[in-house]
């Protein structure tokens, strides 16, 4: 069910922020896709750090008289400190009524985008059993010390493995193990030398670049402006409106 009202709450997409200028451009293009899908819905951007506008500044502008409520959708792929602490604390500082939606992942729409990016990079589903036994994928994510973040990434890896028909090992750019090179070696030790790296990042940046460089073969592009991303942002927005008393962590568990 899609939620529509005469004066819908604003949608604030909350990006992490990056020193890589490509990231901001990608996020802005993604927001344009969201606006095209839902004309009339006010769509804004706020960053946790590194880029303007910062989320508190975006919320301050929305606090102007007559602006109304807002739903904050994290442009993040799993639970973790930013979802549990940073974003809710920033939202609590706003005068307008705010709700914080679940992070984007895990969700089958992300698997659609991951599969499409791998296909664009040259991945082909193994046509015979021997090639399938020699194939595997590393799901390269940012990483977090929060165990629930790793649970979420692992769930996405399992969904992607079901889609591809080959093993998918989660790996991380920081704060968690294994690293991408370690995951590639683990697959090789199992006789799987046809290995692709699936970039589980919302936009280009240092981590995505480093993970792609560790790929022994195919490395997909970040999820970026894939249409599934725009649809998923709106799904999380609608989900938050349907269940205003539900926490972001509970929303994440229901997909």
C-alpha positions as a printed Julia matrix, in Angstrom:
255×3 Matrix{Float64}:
  0.0     0.0     0.0
  1.29    3.45   -0.89
  0.59    6.27    1.53
 -0.63    9.57    0.06
 -2.08   12.58    1.87
 -3.17   16.04    0.77
 -0.18   17.57    2.58
  2.31   14.75    2.93
  5.17   15.01    5.39
  8.44   15.98    3.77
 10.82   13.2     2.84
 14.35   13.87    4.1
 16.91   11.49    2.67
 19.79   11.2     5.14
 23.11   10.45    3.45
 26.33    9.74    5.29
 28.48   12.23    3.4
 31.78   11.72    1.58
 34.91   13.6     0.58
 34.54   12.1    -2.9
 32.68   14.7    -5.01
 31.06   11.92   -7.06
 29.07   10.85   -4.01
 27.15   14.11   -3.64
 26.37   14.22   -7.35
 25.09   10.64   -7.25
 22.86   11.3    -4.24
 21.38   14.39   -5.85
 20.57   12.42   -9.01
 18.96    9.72   -6.89
 16.75   12.33   -5.21
 15.7    13.56   -8.64
 14.55   10.01   -9.42
 12.53    9.98   -6.19
 10.88   13.29   -7.08
  9.98   11.97  -10.53
  8.3     8.95   -8.98
  6.28   11.0    -6.45
  5.48   14.46   -7.87
  4.28   16.85   -5.2
  6.19   15.17   -2.39
  8.71   17.59   -0.83
 12.09   15.82   -0.99
 15.11   17.15    0.89
 18.67   16.05    1.58
 20.62   16.08    4.83
 24.07   14.65    5.6
 25.38   13.13    8.8
 28.83   14.61    8.17
 31.32   15.85    5.56
 28.86   17.41    3.09
 26.36   20.25    3.11
 23.59   20.45    3.86
 24.08   18.77    7.2
 20.97   17.12    8.6
 20.49   19.61   11.49
 20.57   22.48    8.97
 17.99   20.77    6.75
 15.74   20.17    9.75
 16.14   23.78   10.86
 14.85   24.96    7.48
 11.91   22.6     7.78
 11.12   24.06   11.19
  9.9    27.21    9.46
  6.2    27.95   10.13
  3.85   25.94    7.97
  6.4    23.37    6.84
  4.84   20.51    8.78
  6.15   17.04    9.61
  9.01   15.08    8.06
 10.06   11.47    7.6
 13.8    10.83    7.68
 14.93    7.93    5.48
 18.53    6.86    6.07
 20.45    6.27    2.84
 22.23    3.5     4.72
 22.21   -0.22    4.01
 22.08   -1.68    7.52
 21.55   -0.93   11.17
 24.38    0.64   13.13
 25.41    3.63   15.2
 24.22    6.23   12.68
 20.74    4.67   12.49
 20.44    3.96   16.21
 21.98    7.11   17.67
 23.11    9.88   15.32
 19.99   10.29   13.2
 17.44    9.95   16.04
 19.4    12.46   18.14
 19.47   14.97   15.29
 15.75   14.37   14.67
 15.0    15.0    18.35
 16.49   18.48   18.0
 13.92   19.52   15.39
 10.82   21.48   16.41
  8.72   19.85   13.66
  7.35   16.36   14.18
  9.78   13.83   12.7
  9.8    10.09   12.19
 12.91    8.07   11.4
 12.4     5.28    8.9
 14.33    2.04    8.69
 17.63    1.87    6.8
 17.35    0.67    3.22
 18.69   -2.79    3.88
 18.16   -5.58    3.92
 15.46   -5.69    1.25
 14.85   -7.61   -2.01
 14.94   -4.37   -4.0
 18.6    -4.03   -3.04
 19.2    -7.5    -4.46
 17.57   -6.34   -7.7
 20.01   -3.45   -7.86
 23.04   -5.59   -6.92
 22.15   -8.15   -9.58
 21.71   -5.45  -12.2
 25.05   -3.81  -11.36
 26.85   -7.16  -11.54
 25.25   -7.87  -14.91
 26.31   -4.46  -16.19
 29.87   -5.25  -15.11
 29.89   -8.49  -17.1
 28.61  -11.13  -14.68
 26.77  -14.01  -16.31
 24.95  -16.75  -14.44
 26.97  -19.96  -14.82
 25.43  -22.07  -17.56
 26.87  -25.41  -16.42
 27.53  -27.15  -13.12
 31.34  -27.03  -13.43
 31.38  -23.26  -13.9
 28.91  -22.83  -11.06
 31.16  -24.84   -8.73
 34.05  -22.55   -9.68
 32.12  -19.3    -9.13
 31.46  -17.06   -6.16
 30.73  -13.46   -5.23
 32.06  -11.17   -2.51
 29.53   -8.66   -1.19
 31.71   -5.67   -0.33
 30.2    -3.41    2.36
 31.47   -0.5     4.43
 31.56   -2.37    7.74
 30.52   -1.57   11.3
 31.36   -2.7    14.83
 27.63   -3.13   15.45
 26.78   -6.85   15.24
 23.31   -6.06   13.9
 24.91   -4.35   10.91
 26.72   -7.57   10.07
 23.47   -9.51   10.52
 21.79   -7.24    7.97
 24.64   -7.51    5.48
 24.66  -11.28    5.9
 20.96  -11.41    5.14
 21.53   -9.44    1.93
 24.34  -11.84    1.01
 22.01  -14.81    1.41
 19.32  -13.16   -0.71
 21.87  -12.42   -3.41
 23.2   -15.99   -3.27
 19.67  -17.28   -3.83
 19.36  -15.0    -6.85
 22.74  -15.88   -8.38
 22.92  -19.56   -7.51
 26.49  -19.28   -6.19
 27.98  -18.59   -2.73
 28.11  -14.95   -1.64
 30.48  -13.99    1.18
 30.04  -10.62    2.96
 33.26   -8.64    3.33
 34.03   -5.23    4.75
 36.14   -2.18    4.03
 36.58   -1.34    7.74
 35.62   -2.2    11.32
 34.66   -5.82   10.6
 36.04   -9.01    9.1
 36.68  -10.5     6.63
 38.21   -7.98    4.26
 37.57   -8.31    0.54
 41.0    -9.91   -0.13
 40.39  -12.38    2.72
 36.97  -13.29    1.3
 38.46  -13.78   -2.18
 41.09  -16.11   -0.7
 38.42  -18.02    1.24
 36.49  -18.66   -1.97
 39.67  -19.69   -3.78
 40.42  -22.18   -1.01
 37.07  -23.78   -1.83
 38.0   -24.05   -5.49
 36.04  -20.99   -6.53
 38.4   -18.93   -8.68
 35.74  -17.19  -10.8
 35.02  -14.45   -8.27
 33.19  -11.14   -8.71
 32.92   -8.32   -6.19
 29.46   -6.79   -5.73
 29.73   -3.21   -4.51
 27.29   -2.78   -1.63
 27.66    0.99   -1.4
 25.11    3.68   -2.13
 27.56    5.92   -4.02
 31.18    6.14   -5.17
 33.79    6.83   -2.53
 37.05    5.65   -1.01
 35.72    2.38    0.4
 33.97    1.44   -2.85
 37.11    2.21   -4.84
 39.36    0.19   -2.52
 37.04   -2.81   -2.57
 36.76   -2.77   -6.37
 40.55   -2.63   -6.63
 40.77   -5.87   -4.63
 38.57   -7.75   -7.08
 40.33  -10.52   -9.01
 37.92  -10.03  -11.89
 34.54   -8.36  -12.23
 33.71   -5.55   -9.81
 30.31   -3.9   -10.03
 29.56   -0.22   -9.63
 27.89    1.14   -6.47
 24.1     0.97   -6.31
 23.87    4.7    -7.05
 20.85    5.83   -9.04
 19.48    2.4    -9.93
 15.67    2.67  -10.1
 15.26    0.14   -7.3
 16.98    2.56   -4.94
 14.42    5.31   -5.57
 11.54    2.85   -5.14
 13.04    1.57   -1.9
 13.43    5.07   -0.45
  9.74    5.68   -1.06
  8.87    2.27    0.37
 10.67    3.12    3.62
  8.95    6.52    3.7
  5.51    4.94    3.24
  6.32    2.21    5.75
  7.19    4.78    8.4
  3.91    6.62    7.8
  1.89    3.42    8.1
  3.46    2.48   11.42
  4.31    5.72   13.23
  4.76    4.01   16.6
  7.28    1.48   15.27
 10.99    2.02   15.76
 13.41    2.07   12.79
 15.0    -1.16   14.05
 11.63   -2.93   14.1
 10.8    -1.57   10.66
 14.07   -2.99    9.31
 13.1    -6.46   10.49
  9.89   -6.52    8.47
 11.46   -5.51    5.14
